[in-house]
Structure formats: C-alpha cells, structure tokens
CSV table of N, CA, C and O in Angstrom, one decimal:
chain,number,residue,atom,x,y,z
A,1,MET,N,0.9,-1.6,-0.1
A,1,MET,CA,-0.2,0.4,-0.1
A,1,MET,C,0.5,1.4,0.1
A,1,MET,O,1.8,1.1,0.3
A,2,VAL,N,0.1,2.2,-0.5
A,2,VAL,CA,0.8,3.5,-1.1
A,2,VAL,C,0.7,4.3,0.2
A,2,VAL,O,-0.6,4.6,0.5
A,3,THR,N,1.6,4.8,1.1
A,3,THR,CA,1.4,5.9,2.0
A,3,THR,C,1.4,7.3,1.3
A,3,THR,O,2.3,7.5,0.4
A,4,SER,N,0.8,8.0,2.1
A,4,SER,CA,1.0,9.7,1.4
A,4,SER,C,2.1,10.8,1.9
A,4,SER,O,2.8,10.1,2.9
A,5,PRO,N,2.4,11.6,0.9
A,5,PRO,CA,3.7,12.3,1.6
A,5,PRO,C,3.4,13.2,2.6
A,5,PRO,O,2.4,13.1,3.3
A,6,SER,N,4.4,13.6,3.5
A,6,SER,CA,4.2,14.8,4.2
A,6,SER,C,3.1,15.8,4.1
A,6,SER,O,3.3,16.2,3.1
A,7,SER,N,2.2,16.0,5.2
A,7,SER,CA,1.2,16.8,5.3
A,7,SER,C,1.6,18.3,5.4
A,7,SER,O,3.0,18.2,5.7
A,8,THR,N,1.0,19.0,4.4
A,8,THR,CA,1.1,20.6,4.4
A,8,THR,C,0.2,21.2,5.2
A,8,THR,O,-0.4,20.9,5.8
A,9,ALA,N,0.3,22.8,5.3
A,9,ALA,CA,-0.2,23.6,6.3
A,9,ALA,C,-1.8,23.0,6.2
A,9,ALA,O,-2.3,22.9,7.1
A,10,ASP,N,-2.6,22.9,4.9
A,10,ASP,CA,-3.9,22.8,4.9
A,10,ASP,C,-4.1,21.1,4.6
A,10,ASP,O,-5.1,20.7,4.5
A,11,GLY,N,-3.1,20.5,5.2
A,11,GLY,CA,-3.4,18.7,5.0
A,11,GLY,C,-3.1,18.5,3.3
A,11,GLY,O,-3.0,16.6,3.5
A,12,GLN,N,-3.2,19.0,2.6
A,12,GLN,CA,-3.0,18.2,1.3
A,12,GLN,C,-2.6,18.9,-0.2
A,12,GLN,O,-2.0,20.3,-0.1
A,13,PRO,N,-1.2,18.3,-0.3
A,13,PRO,CA,-0.3,18.5,-1.7
A,13,PRO,C,-1.1,19.2,-2.8
A,13,PRO,O,-2.1,18.5,-2.7
A,14,ARG,N,-0.4,20.2,-2.9
A,14,ARG,CA,-1.0,20.9,-4.6
A,14,ARG,C,-0.3,20.6,-5.9
A,14,ARG,O,0.8,20.2,-5.6
A,15,ILE,N,-1.1,20.0,-7.0
A,15,ILE,CA,-0.6,19.2,-7.8
A,15,ILE,C,-1.3,20.2,-8.9
A,15,ILE,O,-2.3,20.6,-8.8
A,16,VAL,N,-0.6,20.8,-9.8
A,16,VAL,CA,-0.9,21.3,-11.1
A,16,VAL,C,-0.8,20.4,-12.7
A,16,VAL,O,0.0,19.7,-12.4
A,17,VAL,N,-1.6,20.1,-12.9
A,17,VAL,CA,-1.7,18.9,-14.0
A,17,VAL,C,-2.0,20.1,-15.3
A,17,VAL,O,-2.7,20.9,-15.8
A,18,VAL,N,-0.8,20.1,-16.3
A,18,VAL,CA,-1.0,20.6,-17.4
A,18,VAL,C,-1.1,19.4,-18.5
A,18,VAL,O,0.0,18.6,-19.0
A,19,GLU,N,-2.3,19.2,-19.1
A,19,GLU,CA,-2.9,18.0,-20.2
A,19,GLU,C,-4.2,18.5,-20.9
A,19,GLU,O,-5.2,19.2,-21.0
A,20,ASP,N,-3.5,18.6,-22.3
A,20,ASP,CA,-4.4,19.4,-23.4
A,20,ASP,C,-5.6,18.4,-23.5
A,20,ASP,O,-6.8,19.1,-24.3
A,21,ASP,N,-5.8,17.0,-23.4
A,21,ASP,CA,-6.9,16.5,-24.0
A,21,ASP,C,-7.8,16.0,-22.7
A,21,ASP,O,-7.2,15.8,-21.6
A,22,ARG,N,-9.0,16.9,-22.7
A,22,ARG,CA,-9.6,17.1,-21.9
A,22,ARG,C,-10.4,15.3,-21.3
A,22,ARG,O,-10.4,15.9,-20.0
A,23,GLY,N,-10.2,14.2,-21.6
A,23,GLY,CA,-10.9,13.3,-20.9
A,23,GLY,C,-9.5,12.7,-20.3
A,23,GLY,O,-9.6,12.9,-18.6
A,24,ASN,N,-8.2,12.9,-20.3
A,24,ASN,CA,-7.1,12.6,-20.0
A,24,ASN,C,-7.1,13.9,-18.5
A,24,ASN,O,-6.8,13.4,-17.1
A,25,ARG,N,-6.8,15.1,-19.1
A,25,ARG,CA,-7.3,16.1,-17.7
A,25,ARG,C,-7.9,15.8,-16.9
A,25,ARG,O,-7.7,16.0,-15.5
A,26,LEU,N,-9.4,15.5,-17.3
A,26,LEU,CA,-10.8,15.5,-16.1
A,26,LEU,C,-10.2,14.1,-15.6
A,26,LEU,O,-10.7,14.2,-13.8
A,27,PHE,N,-10.0,13.2,-16.1
A,27,PHE,CA,-9.3,11.9,-15.2
A,27,PHE,C,-8.4,11.8,-14.2
A,27,PHE,O,-8.3,11.5,-13.1
A,28,PHE,N,-7.8,12.7,-14.9
A,28,PHE,CA,-6.4,12.7,-13.6
A,28,PHE,C,-6.6,13.9,-12.5
A,28,PHE,O,-6.5,13.5,-11.5
A,29,ALA,N,-7.2,15.1,-12.7
A,29,ALA,CA,-7.7,15.9,-11.9
A,29,ALA,C,-8.7,14.7,-11.0
A,29,ALA,O,-8.9,15.0,-9.4
A,30,ASP,N,-9.6,14.3,-11.7
A,30,ASP,CA,-10.5,14.0,-10.6
A,30,ASP,C,-10.1,12.4,-9.3
A,30,ASP,O,-10.5,12.4,-8.2
A,31,TYR,N,-8.6,11.6,-10.4
A,31,TYR,CA,-8.6,10.5,-9.5
A,31,TYR,C,-7.4,10.8,-8.2
A,31,TYR,O,-7.7,11.0,-7.0
A,32,LEU,N,-6.6,12.3,-8.9
A,32,LEU,CA,-5.8,13.0,-7.5
A,32,LEU,C,-6.6,13.8,-6.3
A,32,LEU,O,-6.2,13.9,-5.6
A,33,THR,N,-7.7,14.2,-6.6
A,33,THR,CA,-8.7,14.8,-5.9
A,33,THR,C,-9.0,14.0,-5.0
A,33,THR,O,-8.8,13.9,-3.6
A,34,TYR,N,-9.2,13.0,-5.9
A,34,TYR,CA,-9.8,11.7,-4.9
A,34,TYR,C,-8.7,11.2,-3.8
A,34,TYR,O,-9.2,10.8,-2.6
A,35,SER,N,-8.2,11.3,-4.6
A,35,SER,CA,-6.6,10.7,-3.6
A,35,SER,C,-5.6,11.4,-2.5
A,35,SER,O,-5.2,11.1,-1.8
A,36,GLY,N,-6.5,13.0,-2.6
A,36,GLY,CA,-6.2,13.4,-1.2
A,36,GLY,C,-5.6,14.9,-1.9
A,36,GLY,O,-5.4,15.6,-0.7
A,37,PHE,N,-5.4,14.9,-2.8
A,37,PHE,CA,-4.6,16.2,-3.5
A,37,PHE,C,-5.3,17.4,-3.9
A,37,PHE,O,-6.8,17.1,-4.2
A,38,ARG,N,-4.9,18.4,-3.5
A,38,ARG,CA,-5.6,19.7,-4.1
A,38,ARG,C,-5.3,19.7,-5.8
A,38,ARG,O,-3.7,19.9,-5.8
A,39,VAL,N,-5.7,20.3,-6.7
A,39,VAL,CA,-5.2,19.8,-8.3
A,39,VAL,C,-6.2,21.1,-8.6
A,39,VAL,O,-7.2,21.5,-8.8
A,40,LEU,N,-4.8,21.7,-9.8
A,40,LEU,CA,-5.5,22.7,-10.5
A,40,LEU,C,-5.4,22.0,-12.0
A,40,LEU,O,-3.9,21.5,-12.4
A,41,ALA,N,-6.0,22.1,-12.9
A,41,ALA,CA,-6.2,21.1,-14.1
A,41,ALA,C,-6.0,22.3,-15.2
A,41,ALA,O,-7.1,23.1,-15.3
A,42,LEU,N,-5.3,22.4,-16.1
A,42,LEU,CA,-5.0,23.2,-17.0
A,42,LEU,C,-5.0,22.6,-18.6
A,42,LEU,O,-4.2,21.9,-18.7
A,43,PRO,N,-5.5,23.1,-19.3
A,43,PRO,CA,-5.6,22.5,-20.8
A,43,PRO,C,-4.3,23.4,-21.9
A,43,PRO,O,-4.5,22.3,-23.0
A,44,HIS,N,-3.5,23.9,-21.3
A,44,HIS,CA,-2.5,24.9,-21.9
A,44,HIS,C,-1.0,25.2,-20.9
A,44,HIS,O,-1.7,25.2,-19.8
A,45,GLY,N,-0.5,25.0,-21.9
A,45,GLY,CA,0.5,25.8,-20.7
A,45,GLY,C,1.0,27.3,-21.0
A,45,GLY,O,1.7,27.8,-20.4
A,46,LEU,N,0.0,28.2,-21.5
A,46,LEU,CA,0.1,29.5,-21.7
A,46,LEU,C,-0.3,30.1,-20.5
A,46,LEU,O,-0.8,29.6,-19.5
A,47,ASP,N,0.6,31.2,-20.0
A,47,ASP,CA,0.3,31.6,-18.5
A,47,ASP,C,0.9,31.0,-17.5
A,47,ASP,O,0.6,30.8,-16.3
A,48,LEU,N,1.5,29.5,-17.7
A,48,LEU,CA,2.0,28.7,-16.6
A,48,LEU,C,2.8,29.4,-15.3
A,48,LEU,O,1.8,29.0,-14.0
A,49,GLN,N,3.4,30.2,-15.4
A,49,GLN,CA,4.2,30.6,-14.5
A,49,GLN,C,3.0,31.1,-13.5
A,49,GLN,O,2.9,31.5,-12.0
A,50,GLN,N,2.3,32.2,-14.3
A,50,GLN,CA,0.9,33.0,-13.3
A,50,GLN,C,0.2,32.0,-12.5
A,50,GLN,O,-0.2,31.8,-11.3
A,51,HIS,N,-0.1,30.6,-12.9
A,51,HIS,CA,-1.3,30.0,-12.3
A,51,HIS,C,-0.3,29.2,-11.5
A,51,HIS,O,-0.8,28.8,-10.1
A,52,LEU,N,1.2,29.1,-11.7
A,52,LEU,CA,1.9,28.3,-10.6
A,52,LEU,C,2.3,29.4,-9.4
A,52,LEU,O,2.2,29.2,-7.7
A,53,LYS,N,2.4,30.5,-9.3
A,53,LYS,CA,2.1,31.8,-8.8
A,53,LYS,C,1.2,31.7,-7.8
A,53,LYS,O,1.2,31.6,-6.7
A,54,GLU,N,-0.4,31.6,-8.0
A,54,GLU,CA,-1.3,31.7,-7.7
A,54,GLU,C,-1.5,30.3,-6.8
A,54,GLU,O,-1.7,30.4,-6.0
A,55,PHE,N,-1.3,29.2,-7.2
A,55,PHE,CA,-1.6,28.3,-6.7
A,55,PHE,C,-0.6,27.7,-5.9
A,55,PHE,O,-0.8,27.0,-5.2
A,56,GLN,N,1.1,28.1,-6.2
A,56,GLN,CA,1.9,27.5,-5.1
A,56,GLN,C,1.9,25.7,-5.2
A,56,GLN,O,1.7,25.0,-4.2
A,57,PRO,N,2.2,25.1,-6.4
A,57,PRO,CA,1.8,23.7,-6.2
A,57,PRO,C,3.3,22.9,-5.5
A,57,PRO,O,4.3,24.0,-5.6
A,58,HIS,N,3.5,21.7,-5.1
A,58,HIS,CA,4.4,21.1,-4.4
A,58,HIS,C,5.1,20.2,-6.1
A,58,HIS,O,6.0,19.9,-5.6
A,59,LEU,N,4.2,20.1,-7.0
A,59,LEU,CA,4.3,18.9,-8.1
A,59,LEU,C,3.9,19.8,-9.5
A,59,LEU,O,2.7,20.0,-9.3
A,60,LEU,N,4.3,19.6,-10.4
A,60,LEU,CA,3.6,19.9,-11.8
A,60,LEU,C,3.8,18.2,-12.5
A,60,LEU,O,4.8,17.7,-12.8
A,61,LEU,N,2.5,18.1,-13.1
A,61,LEU,CA,2.5,16.7,-14.1
A,61,LEU,C,2.1,17.2,-15.5
A,61,LEU,O,1.1,18.3,-15.6
A,62,LEU,N,3.4,17.1,-16.0
A,62,LEU,CA,3.4,17.7,-17.3
A,62,LEU,C,3.2,17.0,-19.0
A,62,LEU,O,4.0,16.1,-18.9
A,63,ASP,N,2.1,17.3,-19.3
A,63,ASP,CA,2.1,16.6,-21.0
A,63,ASP,C,3.1,17.3,-21.6
A,63,ASP,O,3.4,18.5,-21.5
A,64,LEU,N,4.2,16.9,-23.1
A,64,LEU,CA,5.0,17.5,-23.9
A,64,LEU,C,4.2,17.8,-24.9
A,64,LEU,O,4.5,18.6,-25.5
A,65,GLY,N,3.1,17.0,-25.2
A,65,GLY,CA,2.6,17.6,-26.7
A,65,GLY,C,1.5,18.2,-26.6
A,65,GLY,O,0.3,18.1,-26.5
A,66,LEU,N,1.5,19.7,-26.2
A,66,LEU,CA,0.6,20.4,-25.7
A,66,LEU,C,0.5,21.8,-27.0
A,66,LEU,O,1.7,21.4,-27.9
A,67,PRO,N,-0.8,22.4,-27.2
A,67,PRO,CA,-0.9,23.5,-28.1
A,67,PRO,C,-0.1,24.5,-28.0
A,67,PRO,O,-0.3,24.9,-27.0
A,68,GLU,N,0.0,25.6,-28.9
A,68,GLU,CA,1.1,26.4,-28.6
A,68,GLU,C,2.3,26.7,-28.0
A,68,GLU,O,3.0,26.9,-28.6
A,69,ILE,N,2.5,25.9,-26.7
A,69,ILE,CA,3.8,25.8,-26.2
A,69,ILE,C,3.8,24.7,-25.7
A,69,ILE,O,3.6,24.1,-24.6
A,70,ASP,N,4.7,24.0,-26.0
A,70,ASP,CA,4.9,22.3,-25.6
A,70,ASP,C,6.1,22.1,-24.7
A,70,ASP,O,6.5,23.2,-23.7
A,71,GLY,N,5.8,21.1,-24.0
A,71,GLY,CA,6.0,20.6,-22.5
A,71,GLY,C,7.7,20.8,-22.3
A,71,GLY,O,8.3,21.4,-21.5
A,72,TYR,N,8.7,20.8,-23.3
A,72,TYR,CA,9.6,20.9,-23.5
A,72,TYR,C,10.4,22.5,-23.1
A,72,TYR,O,11.1,22.3,-22.3
A,73,THR,N,9.5,23.4,-24.2
A,73,THR,CA,9.8,24.7,-23.9
A,73,THR,C,9.4,24.8,-22.2
A,73,THR,O,10.4,25.8,-21.4
A,74,LEU,N,8.1,24.3,-21.8
A,74,LEU,CA,7.9,24.8,-20.4
A,74,LEU,C,8.8,24.5,-19.2
A,74,LEU,O,9.2,25.4,-18.6
A,75,LEU,N,9.4,23.3,-19.3
A,75,LEU,CA,10.2,22.7,-18.8
A,75,LEU,C,11.2,23.7,-18.7
A,75,LEU,O,12.0,23.9,-17.4
A,76,LYS,N,11.8,24.0,-19.9
A,76,LYS,CA,13.0,24.5,-19.6
A,76,LYS,C,12.7,26.1,-19.6
A,76,LYS,O,13.5,27.1,-18.5
A,77,GLN,N,11.6,26.9,-19.3
A,77,GLN,CA,11.4,28.0,-18.7
A,77,GLN,C,11.3,27.5,-17.3
A,77,GLN,O,11.6,28.9,-16.3
A,78,LEU,N,10.6,26.9,-16.6
A,78,LEU,CA,10.8,26.4,-15.1
A,78,LEU,C,12.2,26.6,-14.5
A,78,LEU,O,12.4,27.1,-13.7
A,79,ARG,N,13.0,25.7,-15.5
A,79,ARG,CA,14.6,25.8,-14.5
A,79,ARG,C,15.3,26.7,-14.6
A,79,ARG,O,16.2,27.3,-14.3
A,80,ALA,N,14.9,27.7,-15.9
A,80,ALA,CA,15.6,29.0,-16.2
A,80,ALA,C,15.1,30.3,-15.0
A,80,ALA,O,15.3,31.3,-14.7
A,81,SER,N,13.5,29.9,-14.0
A,81,SER,CA,13.4,30.5,-13.4
A,81,SER,C,13.5,30.7,-11.9
A,81,SER,O,13.3,29.1,-11.5
A,82,ALA,N,14.0,31.3,-11.5
A,82,ALA,CA,14.5,31.2,-9.9
A,82,ALA,C,13.4,31.0,-9.2
A,82,ALA,O,13.6,30.0,-8.0
A,83,LEU,N,12.2,31.2,-9.6
A,83,LEU,CA,11.1,31.1,-8.5
A,83,LEU,C,10.7,29.2,-8.7
A,83,LEU,O,10.3,28.9,-7.6
A,84,TRP,N,10.7,28.7,-9.7
A,84,TRP,CA,10.2,27.4,-10.0
A,84,TRP,C,11.4,26.5,-10.5
A,84,TRP,O,10.7,25.5,-10.9
A,85,GLN,N,12.8,27.0,-10.4
A,85,GLN,CA,13.8,26.1,-11.0
A,85,GLN,C,13.9,24.8,-10.3
A,85,GLN,O,14.1,23.4,-10.8
A,86,HIS,N,13.1,24.5,-9.0
A,86,HIS,CA,12.9,23.9,-8.1
A,86,HIS,C,11.7,22.8,-8.2
A,86,HIS,O,11.6,21.8,-7.2
A,87,LEU,N,11.0,23.4,-8.3
A,87,LEU,CA,9.3,22.6,-8.6
A,87,LEU,C,9.5,21.3,-9.5
A,87,LEU,O,10.3,20.9,-10.2
A,88,PRO,N,9.3,20.3,-8.5
A,88,PRO,CA,9.3,19.1,-9.2
A,88,PRO,C,8.3,18.4,-10.0
A,88,PRO,O,7.3,18.9,-10.3
A,89,VAL,N,8.8,18.0,-11.4
A,89,VAL,CA,8.0,17.6,-12.6
A,89,VAL,C,8.1,16.2,-12.9
A,89,VAL,O,9.2,15.8,-13.1
A,90,ILE,N,6.7,15.8,-13.1
A,90,ILE,CA,6.5,14.7,-13.8
A,90,ILE,C,5.9,14.8,-15.0
A,90,ILE,O,4.9,15.4,-14.9
A,91,ILE,N,7.0,14.1,-16.0
A,91,ILE,CA,6.1,14.1,-17.5
A,91,ILE,C,5.1,13.0,-17.2
A,91,ILE,O,5.5,11.6,-17.1
A,92,VAL,N,4.2,12.9,-18.0
A,92,VAL,CA,2.9,12.2,-18.3
A,92,VAL,C,3.1,12.3,-19.6
A,92,VAL,O,2.0,13.4,-20.2
A,93,SER,N,3.3,11.2,-20.9
A,93,SER,CA,3.3,11.5,-22.4
A,93,SER,C,3.1,11.0,-23.0
A,93,SER,O,3.1,9.6,-22.5
A,94,GLY,N,2.8,11.1,-24.3
A,94,GLY,CA,2.6,9.6,-25.0
A,94,GLY,C,3.7,9.2,-26.1
A,94,GLY,O,3.6,8.4,-26.5
A,95,TYR,N,4.5,10.5,-25.8
A,95,TYR,CA,5.7,10.0,-26.7
A,95,TYR,C,6.6,8.9,-25.6
A,95,TYR,O,6.8,9.3,-25.1
A,96,ALA,N,6.4,7.9,-26.2
A,96,ALA,CA,7.6,7.1,-25.4
A,96,ALA,C,9.0,6.1,-26.0
A,96,ALA,O,9.3,5.9,-25.8
A,97,PHE,N,9.1,7.1,-27.2
A,97,PHE,CA,10.8,7.3,-27.8
A,97,PHE,C,11.8,7.1,-26.5
A,97,PHE,O,11.5,8.1,-25.8
A,98,ALA,N,12.9,6.8,-26.2
A,98,ALA,CA,14.2,7.0,-25.2
A,98,ALA,C,14.5,8.4,-25.5
A,98,ALA,O,15.0,9.1,-24.7
A,99,GLU,N,14.6,8.9,-27.0
A,99,GLU,CA,15.0,10.4,-26.9
A,99,GLU,C,14.4,11.1,-26.2
A,99,GLU,O,14.6,12.2,-25.8
A,100,ASP,N,12.9,11.1,-26.4
A,100,ASP,CA,11.7,12.0,-25.7
A,100,ASP,C,12.3,12.0,-24.2
A,100,ASP,O,12.3,13.3,-23.2
A,101,GLN,N,12.2,10.6,-23.7
A,101,GLN,CA,12.6,10.7,-22.2
A,101,GLN,C,13.4,11.2,-21.9
A,101,GLN,O,14.1,12.0,-21.0
A,102,GLN,N,15.0,11.2,-22.9
A,102,GLN,CA,16.3,11.4,-22.3
A,102,GLN,C,16.2,12.9,-22.3
A,102,GLN,O,16.7,13.7,-21.1
A,103,ARG,N,15.5,13.7,-23.0
A,103,ARG,CA,15.6,15.1,-23.4
A,103,ARG,C,14.7,15.2,-21.9
A,103,ARG,O,15.5,16.6,-21.4
A,104,ALA,N,13.5,15.1,-21.7
A,104,ALA,CA,12.5,15.4,-20.7
A,104,ALA,C,13.6,15.6,-19.2
A,104,ALA,O,13.6,16.5,-18.6
A,105,LEU,N,14.2,14.5,-19.0
A,105,LEU,CA,15.0,14.2,-17.6
A,105,LEU,C,16.4,15.3,-17.8
A,105,LEU,O,16.7,15.6,-16.3
A,106,ALA,N,16.9,15.3,-18.7
A,106,ALA,CA,18.3,16.3,-19.1
A,106,ALA,C,17.7,17.9,-18.8
A,106,ALA,O,18.2,18.6,-18.5
A,107,LEU,N,16.6,17.9,-19.2
A,107,LEU,CA,15.9,19.5,-19.1
A,107,LEU,C,15.2,19.6,-17.4
A,107,LEU,O,14.8,20.6,-17.1
A,108,GLY,N,15.1,18.5,-16.7
A,108,GLY,CA,15.1,18.2,-15.2
A,108,GLY,C,13.7,18.0,-14.6
A,108,GLY,O,13.3,18.3,-13.5
A,109,ALA,N,12.8,17.1,-15.6
A,109,ALA,CA,11.7,16.3,-15.0
A,109,ALA,C,12.6,15.2,-14.2
A,109,ALA,O,13.5,14.5,-14.5
A,110,GLN,N,11.5,15.2,-12.9
A,110,GLN,CA,12.3,14.2,-12.1
A,110,GLN,C,11.9,12.4,-12.5
A,110,GLN,O,12.7,11.5,-12.2
A,111,GLN,N,10.7,12.2,-13.2
A,111,GLN,CA,10.1,11.3,-13.8
A,111,GLN,C,9.4,11.4,-15.3
A,111,GLN,O,9.4,12.4,-15.2
A,112,TYR,N,9.4,10.0,-15.8
A,112,TYR,CA,8.8,10.6,-16.7
A,112,TYR,C,8.2,8.8,-17.5
A,112,TYR,O,8.1,7.8,-17.2
A,113,LEU,N,6.6,9.1,-17.6
A,113,LEU,CA,5.4,8.0,-17.1
A,113,LEU,C,5.0,8.4,-18.8
A,113,LEU,O,4.8,9.4,-19.3
A,114,VAL,N,4.6,6.7,-19.4
A,114,VAL,CA,4.4,7.0,-21.0
A,114,VAL,C,2.9,6.7,-20.3
A,114,VAL,O,2.6,5.2,-19.7
A,115,LYS,N,2.2,7.4,-21.4
A,115,LYS,CA,0.9,7.0,-21.4
A,115,LYS,C,0.0,5.7,-22.2
A,115,LYS,O,1.1,5.6,-23.0
A,116,PRO,N,-0.6,5.1,-21.8
A,116,PRO,CA,-1.3,5.4,-20.6
A,116,PRO,C,-0.4,4.4,-19.4
A,116,PRO,O,0.4,3.5,-19.7
A,117,ILE,N,-1.3,5.0,-18.6
A,117,ILE,CA,-0.2,4.3,-17.2
A,117,ILE,C,-1.2,4.2,-16.2
A,117,ILE,O,-2.3,4.5,-16.1
A,118,ALA,N,-1.0,3.4,-15.3
A,118,ALA,CA,-1.5,2.5,-14.5
A,118,ALA,C,-1.7,3.5,-13.2
A,118,ALA,O,-1.1,4.2,-12.5
A,119,LEU,N,-2.9,3.8,-12.5
A,119,LEU,CA,-2.9,4.8,-11.6
A,119,LEU,C,-2.3,4.4,-10.4
A,119,LEU,O,-1.3,5.9,-10.0
A,120,GLN,N,-1.9,3.5,-10.0
A,120,GLN,CA,-0.9,3.1,-9.1
A,120,GLN,C,0.4,3.6,-9.3
A,120,GLN,O,1.3,3.8,-8.0
A,121,GLN,N,0.7,3.1,-10.2
A,121,GLN,CA,2.0,3.6,-11.1
A,121,GLN,C,2.4,5.1,-10.9
A,121,GLN,O,3.2,6.0,-10.7
A,122,LEU,N,1.0,5.8,-11.4
A,122,LEU,CA,1.2,7.3,-10.9
A,122,LEU,C,1.1,7.8,-9.7
A,122,LEU,O,2.1,8.8,-9.2
A,123,THR,N,0.7,7.4,-9.0
A,123,THR,CA,0.5,8.0,-7.4
A,123,THR,C,1.8,7.5,-6.9
A,123,THR,O,2.5,8.2,-6.3
A,124,GLN,N,1.9,6.1,-7.5
A,124,GLN,CA,3.6,5.9,-6.9
A,124,GLN,C,4.6,7.1,-7.1
A,124,GLN,O,5.7,7.0,-6.3
A,125,ALA,N,4.4,7.2,-8.3
A,125,ALA,CA,5.7,8.4,-8.6
A,125,ALA,C,5.4,9.3,-8.2
A,125,ALA,O,6.5,10.4,-7.7
A,126,ILE,N,4.0,10.2,-7.7
A,126,ILE,CA,4.0,10.9,-7.0
A,126,ILE,C,4.5,11.6,-5.9
A,126,ILE,O,5.4,12.2,-5.4
A,127,TYR,N,4.7,10.3,-5.1
A,127,TYR,CA,4.8,10.0,-3.7
A,127,TYR,C,6.4,10.0,-3.6
A,127,TYR,O,6.7,10.4,-2.5
A,128,THR,N,6.8,9.4,-4.2
A,128,THR,CA,8.6,9.2,-4.8
A,128,THR,C,8.8,10.5,-4.8
A,128,THR,O,10.0,10.6,-4.3
A,129,VAL,N,8.1,11.1,-5.8
A,129,VAL,CA,8.6,12.7,-5.8
A,129,VAL,C,8.6,13.5,-4.5
A,129,VAL,O,9.4,14.2,-4.6
A,130,LEU,N,7.1,13.6,-4.3
A,130,LEU,CA,7.3,14.6,-3.0
A,130,LEU,C,8.1,14.0,-1.9
A,130,LEU,O,8.1,15.3,-1.5
A,131,ARG,N,8.5,13.1,-1.6
A,131,ARG,CA,9.1,12.6,-0.6
A,131,ARG,C,10.9,13.0,-0.8
A,131,ARG,O,11.1,12.3,0.0
A,132,SER,N,11.0,13.1,-1.6
A,132,SER,CA,12.2,13.0,-2.3
A,132,SER,C,13.1,14.4,-1.6
A,132,SER,O,12.5,15.1,-1.5
A,133,PRO,N,14.4,14.4,-1.3
A,133,PRO,CA,15.4,16.0,-0.6
A,133,PRO,C,14.8,16.7,-1.2
A,133,PRO,O,14.6,17.8,-0.9
A,134,GLU,N,15.5,16.3,-2.6
A,134,GLU,CA,15.2,18.1,-3.4
A,134,GLU,C,13.9,18.7,-3.6
A,134,GLU,O,13.4,19.9,-3.7
A,135,ALA,N,12.3,17.9,-3.0
A,135,ALA,CA,11.3,18.3,-2.9
A,135,ALA,C,10.8,19.5,-1.9
A,135,ALA,O,10.1,19.9,-1.9
A,136,GLU,N,11.5,19.3,-0.9
A,136,GLU,CA,11.8,20.0,0.4
A,136,GLU,C,12.5,21.4,0.3
A,136,GLU,O,12.9,21.5,-0.1
C-alpha cells in the first residue's frame, strides 16, 4: 500500500496538471482529488508561471504534446526561473521514445511516465517525488 507524502499546512499537497486532452485532464484531476491532493488542471501551458504563482503547487504533472507551447519549452522556462527551478516535475506523455525521455530528464524532470499509465504507478511516482529531499 502506498502511503501519503508529508502533509502541508492545509493537509493536502497541491498538484498542477497540464494536459491538453480533456478526458485525460479530467481523469487525472478527479483521481488525484479523490486521492487527497488539491489539483489545478490546465488545458495548455500559456500563463503557466502565473498559475503556479497563484496556486503554489508542490508538484507539476506535465504533458509534452501541448498546443501553442510544448512541454519541453515549459520545462526549460521553469528551470530558468529562480522561482520555479526546483519545482518537481513528472512528465506524463504519449511520447514513448527513449530520446523523448532522455531529453525531458536532461531538462530537469524528475520522472517520465508513458501513457497509458496505471493509476498506482502515477500515485507511486508522485509520492516518490514529493518525498525526495529535492522536493523539500
């Protein structure tokens, strides 16, 4: 059984989900909310840093194949930002090639999951990243 990460002031770790597919976005948001997280689900990465500033997440779930600005570019921007360079990022993408995974990890993602993913795999990845010393 997976145990929850250390609690925050409100008792619920905050996660931002950036996923353009509406069905996936709603599915992730509903599942994570049910699992005890506070979730902000976005259909694209435009104005992502403003959303992050307002929501103050503990973790970002990021799709790579987004409209208008892709996940790689968003990840580069986050790592270049003094405010968000240490925000843990888990990539959840349909891009299954090793090159995609290597590129995302080199840009600073903590984990890379290929869709479709098992919910327990997603939950375990989130807890692992939130418990890591870098997430503190």
